[in-house]
Amino acid sequence: MSSTKQRKGALHHPSVTLSESDGVRYLHLDTPWVQGAMRVKKPNDIELAYVQRMMAWMLLRPTDALGEGHAVQLGLGAAAITKFCHRKLRWRTTAVELNPEVIAVCRQWFRLPPDDERLRVIEADAAAYVGDPAHAGTADALCVDLYDHEAASPVLDDEAFYRACHRLLAPGGVMSVNLFGRHASFERSLAHIAAAFAGETLWSLRPTREGNTIVLACRGVPPVTRAVLAERAETVETRFGLPARKWPRMMKPVHPS
């Protein structure tokens, strides 16, 4: 998740704290809310259920298109998606995080590797990154997890931001967004995404036990049948160890009013 407390005027970065329980290390930002997690003995796996579901974008790309691509994450959290895309998918991977302490803690405590020819971790504002014309059409997968330090609401959530996300995607690209499906802001957020991705295919997944709902928004992705989703999910679970077989049953098309 992002650690931006406010975007106008002087920025205040919440302090990063850690906790550990039953072999899982957690990242917090000034509050008990979990902003990321890593199972210490499996540092390259994705521990949290909602973060796993953010990878459901993989089902909306042909299996043979998972061999290479560019993945962008807005909000580093505990670097779970970043490490997965870099180390398991072996994609070119860019993570954008505003709080320098989050980046430092991920390097020291969450096994985030140093930058290399395929990995860039950028200390920057997510809105500035997606709004940069130089980045247009460069992301094959875009994962957006930009809640504030209290995990109360997204810090970037208007139609203009999601339009910039649409521009960032390459044709055939997919954005996954973490929203709180049981929160009053969910329908508003979904309406902003639908407006920005007008004419495109949108999906939502069933909320997790904690209420996180993942929304998938496509750019130029052809319609996919349930049978194809199930076939791709089988491949993703077998090859990459994600609990993907159950995702198609959780997915439903979004039809904005």
PDB file of C-alpha atoms in Angstrom:
ATOM      1  CA  MET A   1       0.000   0.000   0.000  1.00  0.00           C
ATOM      2  CA  SER A   2       1.041   3.580  -0.475  1.00  0.00           C
ATOM      3  CA  SER A   3       2.216   5.571   2.493  1.00  0.00           C
ATOM      4  CA  THR A   4       1.099   9.000   1.360  1.00  0.00           C
ATOM      5  CA  LYS A   5      -0.694  10.793   4.188  1.00  0.00           C
ATOM      6  CA  GLN A   6      -1.451  13.918   2.230  1.00  0.00           C
ATOM      7  CA  ARG A   7      -0.726  15.082  -1.279  1.00  0.00           C
ATOM      8  CA  LYS A   8      -1.063  18.852  -1.087  1.00  0.00           C
ATOM      9  CA  GLY A   9       1.447  21.015   0.682  1.00  0.00           C
ATOM     10  CA  ALA A  10       4.135  19.468   2.849  1.00  0.00           C
ATOM     11  CA  LEU A  11       4.142  15.690   2.869  1.00  0.00           C
ATOM     12  CA  HIS A  12       4.199  13.776   6.104  1.00  0.00           C
ATOM     13  CA  HIS A  13       5.483  10.218   5.812  1.00  0.00           C
ATOM     14  CA  PRO A  14       4.210   7.889   8.520  1.00  0.00           C
ATOM     15  CA  SER A  15       6.871   5.921  10.364  1.00  0.00           C
ATOM     16  CA  VAL A  16       7.286   2.273   9.440  1.00  0.00           C
ATOM     17  CA  THR A  17       6.985  -0.360  12.139  1.00  0.00           C
ATOM     18  CA  LEU A  18       7.251  -4.154  11.985  1.00  0.00           C
ATOM     19  CA  SER A  19       5.636  -7.027  13.804  1.00  0.00           C
ATOM     20  CA  GLU A  20       6.023 -10.799  13.521  1.00  0.00           C
ATOM     21  CA  SER A  21       3.699 -13.680  14.378  1.00  0.00           C
ATOM     22  CA  ASP A  22       3.693 -17.382  13.480  1.00  0.00           C
ATOM     23  CA  GLY A  23       6.503 -16.976  10.978  1.00  0.00           C
ATOM     24  CA  VAL A  24       4.925 -14.006   9.172  1.00  0.00           C
ATOM     25  CA  ARG A  25       6.479 -10.536   9.224  1.00  0.00           C
ATOM     26  CA  TYR A  26       4.109  -7.579   8.905  1.00  0.00           C
ATOM     27  CA  LEU A  27       4.631  -3.973   7.830  1.00  0.00           C
ATOM     28  CA  HIS A  28       2.662  -1.145   9.526  1.00  0.00           C
ATOM     29  CA  LEU A  29       2.554   2.630   9.078  1.00  0.00           C
ATOM     30  CA  ASP A  30       1.964   4.348  12.444  1.00  0.00           C
ATOM     31  CA  THR A  31      -1.095   2.144  13.093  1.00  0.00           C
ATOM     32  CA  PRO A  32      -1.906  -1.530  13.781  1.00  0.00           C
ATOM     33  CA  TRP A  33      -3.300  -1.843  10.233  1.00  0.00           C
ATOM     34  CA  VAL A  34      -1.319  -4.334   8.148  1.00  0.00           C
ATOM     35  CA  GLN A  35       0.159  -2.715   5.042  1.00  0.00           C
ATOM     36  CA  GLY A  36       2.037  -5.787   3.833  1.00  0.00           C
ATOM     37  CA  ALA A  37       3.323  -9.179   4.907  1.00  0.00           C
ATOM     38  CA  MET A  38       5.933 -11.834   4.153  1.00  0.00           C
ATOM     39  CA  ARG A  39       6.264 -15.420   5.353  1.00  0.00           C
ATOM     40  CA  VAL A  40       9.888 -15.409   6.476  1.00  0.00           C
ATOM     41  CA  LYS A  41      10.674 -18.901   5.159  1.00  0.00           C
ATOM     42  CA  LYS A  42       8.990 -18.181   1.810  1.00  0.00           C
ATOM     43  CA  PRO A  43      10.020 -14.593   1.040  1.00  0.00           C
ATOM     44  CA  ASN A  44       9.100 -14.720  -2.659  1.00  0.00           C
ATOM     45  CA  ASP A  45       5.564 -16.029  -2.110  1.00  0.00           C
ATOM     46  CA  ILE A  46       2.559 -13.720  -1.726  1.00  0.00           C
ATOM     47  CA  GLU A  47       1.155 -14.168   1.781  1.00  0.00           C
ATOM     48  CA  LEU A  48      -1.993 -12.028   1.977  1.00  0.00           C
ATOM     49  CA  ALA A  49      -5.144 -13.251   0.220  1.00  0.00           C
ATOM     50  CA  TYR A  50      -6.068  -9.890  -1.290  1.00  0.00           C
ATOM     51  CA  VAL A  51      -2.561  -9.412  -2.676  1.00  0.00           C
ATOM     52  CA  GLN A  52      -2.732 -12.867  -4.232  1.00  0.00           C
ATOM     53  CA  ARG A  53      -6.019 -11.886  -5.875  1.00  0.00           C
ATOM     54  CA  MET A  54      -4.412  -8.744  -7.301  1.00  0.00           C
ATOM     55  CA  MET A  55      -2.510 -11.163  -9.533  1.00  0.00           C
ATOM     56  CA  ALA A  56      -5.773 -12.292 -11.173  1.00  0.00           C
ATOM     57  CA  TRP A  57      -4.808 -10.048 -14.072  1.00  0.00           C
ATOM     58  CA  MET A  58      -2.737 -13.073 -15.163  1.00  0.00           C
ATOM     59  CA  LEU A  59      -5.961 -14.841 -16.169  1.00  0.00           C
ATOM     60  CA  LEU A  60      -6.806 -12.077 -18.644  1.00  0.00           C
ATOM     61  CA  ARG A  61      -3.624 -12.522 -20.646  1.00  0.00           C
ATOM     62  CA  PRO A  62      -2.951 -15.521 -22.903  1.00  0.00           C
ATOM     63  CA  THR A  63      -0.754 -18.072 -21.166  1.00  0.00           C
ATOM     64  CA  ASP A  64       1.988 -17.629 -23.752  1.00  0.00           C
ATOM     65  CA  ALA A  65       1.998 -13.877 -22.968  1.00  0.00           C
ATOM     66  CA  LEU A  66       3.114 -14.536 -19.380  1.00  0.00           C
ATOM     67  CA  GLY A  67       6.658 -15.220 -20.513  1.00  0.00           C
ATOM     68  CA  GLU A  68       7.629 -11.561 -20.629  1.00  0.00           C
ATOM     69  CA  GLY A  69       6.228  -8.094 -19.998  1.00  0.00           C
ATOM     70  CA  HIS A  70       6.468  -4.986 -17.869  1.00  0.00           C
ATOM     71  CA  ALA A  71       4.727  -4.949 -14.493  1.00  0.00           C
ATOM     72  CA  VAL A  72       4.164  -1.679 -12.633  1.00  0.00           C
ATOM     73  CA  GLN A  73       3.140  -1.436  -8.957  1.00  0.00           C
ATOM     74  CA  LEU A  74       1.835   1.774  -7.426  1.00  0.00           C
ATOM     75  CA  GLY A  75       2.398   1.493  -3.676  1.00  0.00           C
ATOM     76  CA  LEU A  76       5.194  -0.851  -2.615  1.00  0.00           C
ATOM     77  CA  GLY A  77       3.690  -2.269   0.586  1.00  0.00           C
ATOM     78  CA  ALA A  78       5.945  -5.114   1.728  1.00  0.00           C
ATOM     79  CA  ALA A  79       7.126  -5.622  -1.883  1.00  0.00           C
ATOM     80  CA  ALA A  80       5.237  -8.906  -2.344  1.00  0.00           C
ATOM     81  CA  ILE A  81       3.972  -8.175  -5.864  1.00  0.00           C
ATOM     82  CA  THR A  82       7.256  -6.557  -6.843  1.00  0.00           C
ATOM     83  CA  LYS A  83       9.285  -9.622  -5.807  1.00  0.00           C
ATOM     84  CA  PHE A  84       6.822 -12.018  -7.420  1.00  0.00           C
ATOM     85  CA  CYS A  85       6.887 -10.224 -10.772  1.00  0.00           C
ATOM     86  CA  HIS A  86      10.660  -9.837 -10.688  1.00  0.00           C
ATOM     87  CA  ARG A  87      11.698 -13.238  -9.357  1.00  0.00           C
ATOM     88  CA  LYS A  88       8.910 -15.647 -10.360  1.00  0.00           C
ATOM     89  CA  LEU A  89       7.462 -14.119 -13.529  1.00  0.00           C
ATOM     90  CA  ARG A  90      10.889 -12.687 -14.370  1.00  0.00           C
ATOM     91  CA  TRP A  91       9.267  -9.640 -15.919  1.00  0.00           C
ATOM     92  CA  ARG A  92      10.697  -6.178 -16.106  1.00  0.00           C
ATOM     93  CA  THR A  93       9.307  -4.651 -12.922  1.00  0.00           C
ATOM     94  CA  THR A  94       8.818  -1.061 -11.738  1.00  0.00           C
ATOM     95  CA  ALA A  95       7.539  -0.133  -8.274  1.00  0.00           C
ATOM     96  CA  VAL A  96       6.580   3.428  -7.342  1.00  0.00           C
ATOM     97  CA  GLU A  97       6.586   4.390  -3.651  1.00  0.00           C
ATOM     98  CA  LEU A  98       6.537   7.860  -2.108  1.00  0.00           C
ATOM     99  CA  ASN A  99       7.887   7.013   1.354  1.00  0.00           C
ATOM    100  CA  PRO A 100      11.659   6.409   1.311  1.00  0.00           C
ATOM    101  CA  GLU A 101      11.490   4.590   4.647  1.00  0.00           C
ATOM    102  CA  VAL A 102       9.158   1.975   3.156  1.00  0.00           C
ATOM    103  CA  ILE A 103      11.701   1.303   0.416  1.00  0.00           C
ATOM    104  CA  ALA A 104      14.563   1.041   2.923  1.00  0.00           C
ATOM    105  CA  VAL A 105      12.616  -1.297   5.219  1.00  0.00           C
ATOM    106  CA  CYS A 106      11.642  -3.521   2.295  1.00  0.00           C
ATOM    107  CA  ARG A 107      15.287  -3.797   1.294  1.00  0.00           C
ATOM    108  CA  GLN A 108      16.393  -4.664   4.838  1.00  0.00           C
ATOM    109  CA  TRP A 109      13.515  -6.742   6.215  1.00  0.00           C
ATOM    110  CA  PHE A 110      11.394  -7.995   3.293  1.00  0.00           C
ATOM    111  CA  ARG A 111      14.076  -9.339   0.935  1.00  0.00           C
ATOM    112  CA  LEU A 112      13.502  -6.727  -1.763  1.00  0.00           C
ATOM    113  CA  PRO A 113      16.570  -7.081  -4.002  1.00  0.00           C
ATOM    114  CA  PRO A 114      18.603  -4.135  -5.262  1.00  0.00           C
ATOM    115  CA  ASP A 115      17.697  -2.624  -8.604  1.00  0.00           C
ATOM    116  CA  ASP A 116      19.066  -4.424 -11.639  1.00  0.00           C
ATOM    117  CA  GLU A 117      18.446  -4.565 -15.380  1.00  0.00           C
ATOM    118  CA  ARG A 118      14.867  -5.780 -14.781  1.00  0.00           C
ATOM    119  CA  LEU A 119      13.966  -4.065 -11.485  1.00  0.00           C
ATOM    120  CA  ARG A 120      13.460  -0.384 -10.674  1.00  0.00           C
ATOM    121  CA  VAL A 121      12.077   0.891  -7.373  1.00  0.00           C
ATOM    122  CA  ILE A 122      11.313   4.588  -7.753  1.00  0.00           C
ATOM    123  CA  GLU A 123      10.743   7.064  -4.920  1.00  0.00           C
ATOM    124  CA  ALA A 124       8.017   9.158  -6.530  1.00  0.00           C
ATOM    125  CA  ASP A 125       4.378  10.174  -6.420  1.00  0.00           C
ATOM    126  CA  ALA A 126       2.174   7.640  -8.204  1.00  0.00           C
ATOM    127  CA  ALA A 127       0.077  10.360  -9.847  1.00  0.00           C
ATOM    128  CA  ALA A 128       3.182  11.939 -11.338  1.00  0.00           C
ATOM    129  CA  TYR A 129       4.406   8.592 -12.649  1.00  0.00           C
ATOM    130  CA  VAL A 130       1.181   7.606 -14.399  1.00  0.00           C
ATOM    131  CA  GLY A 131       0.696  11.156 -15.670  1.00  0.00           C
ATOM    132  CA  ASP A 132       4.111  11.297 -17.362  1.00  0.00           C
ATOM    133  CA  PRO A 133       3.547  11.064 -21.147  1.00  0.00           C
ATOM    134  CA  ALA A 134       6.859   9.206 -21.435  1.00  0.00           C
ATOM    135  CA  HIS A 135       5.299   6.242 -19.616  1.00  0.00           C
ATOM    136  CA  ALA A 136       2.183   5.983 -21.794  1.00  0.00           C
ATOM    137  CA  GLY A 137       1.575   2.493 -23.179  1.00  0.00           C
ATOM    138  CA  THR A 138       4.456   0.915 -21.250  1.00  0.00           C
ATOM    139  CA  ALA A 139       2.724  -1.311 -18.648  1.00  0.00           C
ATOM    140  CA  ASP A 140       1.402  -4.771 -19.452  1.00  0.00           C
ATOM    141  CA  ALA A 141       0.211  -5.196 -15.859  1.00  0.00           C
ATOM    142  CA  LEU A 142      -0.560  -2.377 -13.422  1.00  0.00           C
ATOM    143  CA  CYS A 143      -1.237  -3.138  -9.738  1.00  0.00           C
ATOM    144  CA  VAL A 144      -2.692  -0.227  -7.745  1.00  0.00           C
ATOM    145  CA  ASP A 145      -2.753  -0.411  -3.929  1.00  0.00           C
ATOM    146  CA  LEU A 146      -2.770   3.174  -2.727  1.00  0.00           C
ATOM    147  CA  TYR A 147      -4.527   3.272   0.624  1.00  0.00           C
ATOM    148  CA  ASP A 148      -3.528   5.782   3.281  1.00  0.00           C
ATOM    149  CA  HIS A 149      -1.628   4.830   6.445  1.00  0.00           C
ATOM    150  CA  GLU A 150      -4.880   4.089   8.282  1.00  0.00           C
ATOM    151  CA  ALA A 151      -6.098   1.870   5.416  1.00  0.00           C
ATOM    152  CA  ALA A 152      -9.242   3.988   5.335  1.00  0.00           C
ATOM    153  CA  SER A 153      -9.475   5.138   1.718  1.00  0.00           C
ATOM    154  CA  PRO A 154      -7.432   5.335  -1.500  1.00  0.00           C
ATOM    155  CA  VAL A 155      -5.263   8.442  -1.754  1.00  0.00           C
ATOM    156  CA  LEU A 156      -5.650   8.489  -5.559  1.00  0.00           C
ATOM    157  CA  ASP A 157      -9.148   7.593  -6.667  1.00  0.00           C
ATOM    158  CA  ASP A 158     -10.640  10.050  -9.135  1.00  0.00           C
ATOM    159  CA  GLU A 159     -11.525   9.601 -12.787  1.00  0.00           C
ATOM    160  CA  ALA A 160      -8.505  11.613 -13.969  1.00  0.00           C
ATOM    161  CA  PHE A 161      -6.147   9.266 -12.127  1.00  0.00           C
ATOM    162  CA  TYR A 162      -7.758   6.168 -13.611  1.00  0.00           C
ATOM    163  CA  ARG A 163      -7.677   7.739 -17.089  1.00  0.00           C
ATOM    164  CA  ALA A 164      -3.930   8.152 -16.629  1.00  0.00           C
ATOM    165  CA  CYS A 165      -3.750   4.490 -15.587  1.00  0.00           C
ATOM    166  CA  HIS A 166      -5.582   3.530 -18.788  1.00  0.00           C
ATOM    167  CA  ARG A 167      -3.057   5.522 -20.818  1.00  0.00           C
ATOM    168  CA  LEU A 168      -0.185   3.826 -18.972  1.00  0.00           C
ATOM    169  CA  LEU A 169      -1.362   0.371 -20.072  1.00  0.00           C
ATOM    170  CA  ALA A 170      -0.163  -1.148 -23.306  1.00  0.00           C
ATOM    171  CA  PRO A 171      -2.776  -2.723 -25.589  1.00  0.00           C
ATOM    172  CA  GLY A 172      -3.764  -6.012 -23.974  1.00  0.00           C
ATOM    173  CA  GLY A 173      -2.735  -4.694 -20.561  1.00  0.00           C
ATOM    174  CA  VAL A 174      -4.696  -5.130 -17.328  1.00  0.00           C
ATOM    175  CA  MET A 175      -4.944  -2.994 -14.193  1.00  0.00           C
ATOM    176  CA  SER A 176      -5.794  -4.533 -10.810  1.00  0.00           C
ATOM    177  CA  VAL A 177      -6.984  -2.214  -8.031  1.00  0.00           C
ATOM    178  CA  ASN A 178      -7.471  -2.943  -4.348  1.00  0.00           C
ATOM    179  CA  LEU A 179     -10.716  -1.445  -3.025  1.00  0.00           C
ATOM    180  CA  PHE A 180     -12.739  -2.012   0.140  1.00  0.00           C
ATOM    181  CA  GLY A 181     -15.878  -3.671  -1.203  1.00  0.00           C
ATOM    182  CA  ARG A 182     -17.829  -3.167   2.020  1.00  0.00           C
ATOM    183  CA  HIS A 183     -16.916   0.508   2.297  1.00  0.00           C
ATOM    184  CA  ALA A 184     -19.265   3.292   1.216  1.00  0.00           C
ATOM    185  CA  SER A 185     -16.630   4.567  -1.227  1.00  0.00           C
ATOM    186  CA  PHE A 186     -16.599   1.342  -3.267  1.00  0.00           C
ATOM    187  CA  GLU A 187     -19.374   2.244  -5.713  1.00  0.00           C
ATOM    188  CA  ARG A 188     -17.883   5.699  -6.251  1.00  0.00           C
ATOM    189  CA  SER A 189     -14.457   4.216  -6.955  1.00  0.00           C
ATOM    190  CA  LEU A 190     -15.965   1.658  -9.316  1.00  0.00           C
ATOM    191  CA  ALA A 191     -17.828   4.401 -11.188  1.00  0.00           C
ATOM    192  CA  HIS A 192     -14.592   6.365 -11.642  1.00  0.00           C
ATOM    193  CA  ILE A 193     -12.814   3.288 -13.011  1.00  0.00           C
ATOM    194  CA  ALA A 194     -15.709   2.472 -15.343  1.00  0.00           C
ATOM    195  CA  ALA A 195     -15.764   6.025 -16.697  1.00  0.00           C
ATOM    196  CA  ALA A 196     -12.016   6.038 -17.282  1.00  0.00           C
ATOM    197  CA  PHE A 197     -12.124   2.600 -18.942  1.00  0.00           C
ATOM    198  CA  ALA A 198     -15.314   3.264 -20.915  1.00  0.00           C
ATOM    199  CA  GLY A 199     -15.960   0.547 -23.485  1.00  0.00           C
ATOM    200  CA  GLU A 200     -13.419  -1.783 -21.907  1.00  0.00           C
ATOM    201  CA  THR A 201     -13.933  -5.027 -19.982  1.00  0.00           C
ATOM    202  CA  LEU A 202     -14.113  -4.789 -16.182  1.00  0.00           C
ATOM    203  CA  TRP A 203     -14.226  -7.588 -13.615  1.00  0.00           C
ATOM    204  CA  SER A 204     -14.523  -7.659  -9.847  1.00  0.00           C
ATOM    205  CA  LEU A 205     -13.594 -10.453  -7.469  1.00  0.00           C
ATOM    206  CA  ARG A 206     -15.507 -11.545  -4.395  1.00  0.00           C
ATOM    207  CA  PRO A 207     -14.400  -9.587  -1.275  1.00  0.00           C
ATOM    208  CA  THR A 208     -11.908 -11.217   1.047  1.00  0.00           C
ATOM    209  CA  ARG A 209     -12.866 -11.898   4.649  1.00  0.00           C
ATOM    210  CA  GLU A 210     -11.379  -8.503   5.509  1.00  0.00           C
ATOM    211  CA  GLY A 211     -13.452  -6.779   2.813  1.00  0.00           C
ATOM    212  CA  ASN A 212     -10.813  -6.164   0.136  1.00  0.00           C
ATOM    213  CA  THR A 213     -12.339  -6.303  -3.343  1.00  0.00           C
ATOM    214  CA  ILE A 214     -10.068  -6.494  -6.376  1.00  0.00           C
ATOM    215  CA  VAL A 215     -11.258  -4.803  -9.555  1.00  0.00           C
ATOM    216  CA  LEU A 216      -9.674  -5.663 -12.903  1.00  0.00           C
ATOM    217  CA  ALA A 217      -9.815  -3.163 -15.774  1.00  0.00           C
ATOM    218  CA  CYS A 218      -8.559  -3.990 -19.238  1.00  0.00           C
ATOM    219  CA  ARG A 219      -7.221  -2.079 -22.202  1.00  0.00           C
ATOM    220  CA  GLY A 220      -8.058  -3.756 -25.489  1.00  0.00           C
ATOM    221  CA  VAL A 221      -8.447  -7.255 -24.033  1.00  0.00           C
ATOM    222  CA  PRO A 222     -10.803  -9.519 -26.034  1.00  0.00           C
ATOM    223  CA  PRO A 223     -13.697 -11.173 -24.173  1.00  0.00           C
ATOM    224  CA  VAL A 224     -12.706 -14.334 -22.281  1.00  0.00           C
ATOM    225  CA  THR A 225     -14.960 -17.320 -21.635  1.00  0.00           C
ATOM    226  CA  ARG A 226     -15.262 -19.058 -18.284  1.00  0.00           C
ATOM    227  CA  ALA A 227     -13.661 -22.149 -19.795  1.00  0.00           C
ATOM    228  CA  VAL A 228     -10.594 -20.165 -20.872  1.00  0.00           C
ATOM    229  CA  LEU A 229     -10.357 -18.516 -17.449  1.00  0.00           C
ATOM    230  CA  ALA A 230     -10.409 -21.940 -15.793  1.00  0.00           C
ATOM    231  CA  GLU A 231      -7.753 -23.293 -18.155  1.00  0.00           C
ATOM    232  CA  ARG A 232      -5.474 -20.323 -17.561  1.00  0.00           C
ATOM    233  CA  ALA A 233      -6.045 -20.536 -13.789  1.00  0.00           C
ATOM    234  CA  GLU A 234      -4.902 -24.155 -13.828  1.00  0.00           C
ATOM    235  CA  THR A 235      -1.699 -23.118 -15.567  1.00  0.00           C
ATOM    236  CA  VAL A 236      -1.049 -20.183 -13.227  1.00  0.00           C
ATOM    237  CA  GLU A 237      -1.514 -22.326 -10.124  1.00  0.00           C
ATOM    238  CA  THR A 238       0.678 -25.130 -11.470  1.00  0.00           C
ATOM    239  CA  ARG A 239       3.476 -22.913 -12.753  1.00  0.00           C
ATOM    240  CA  PHE A 240       3.544 -20.112 -10.204  1.00  0.00           C
ATOM    241  CA  GLY A 241       2.036 -21.531  -7.011  1.00  0.00           C
ATOM    242  CA  LEU A 242      -0.773 -18.991  -6.669  1.00  0.00           C
ATOM    243  CA  PRO A 243      -4.232 -20.243  -5.543  1.00  0.00           C
ATOM    244  CA  ALA A 244      -5.621 -19.358  -8.958  1.00  0.00           C
ATOM    245  CA  ARG A 245      -8.011 -22.271  -9.561  1.00  0.00           C
ATOM    246  CA  LYS A 246     -10.642 -20.618  -7.354  1.00  0.00           C
ATOM    247  CA  TRP A 247     -10.342 -17.149  -8.911  1.00  0.00           C
ATOM    248  CA  PRO A 248     -12.664 -17.703 -11.906  1.00  0.00           C
ATOM    249  CA  ARG A 249     -15.483 -18.631  -9.503  1.00  0.00           C
ATOM    250  CA  MET A 250     -14.881 -15.338  -7.680  1.00  0.00           C
ATOM    251  CA  MET A 251     -14.856 -13.185 -10.816  1.00  0.00           C
ATOM    252  CA  LYS A 252     -17.908 -11.434 -12.222  1.00  0.00           C
ATOM    253  CA  PRO A 253     -18.158  -8.924 -15.069  1.00  0.00           C
ATOM    254  CA  VAL A 254     -18.857  -5.336 -14.056  1.00  0.00           C
ATOM    255  CA  HIS A 255     -21.664  -3.681 -16.006  1.00  0.00           C
ATOM    256  CA  PRO A 256     -21.765  -0.002 -15.025  1.00  0.00           C
ATOM    257  CA  SER A 257     -25.182   1.603 -14.978  1.00  0.00           C
TER     258      SER A 257
END
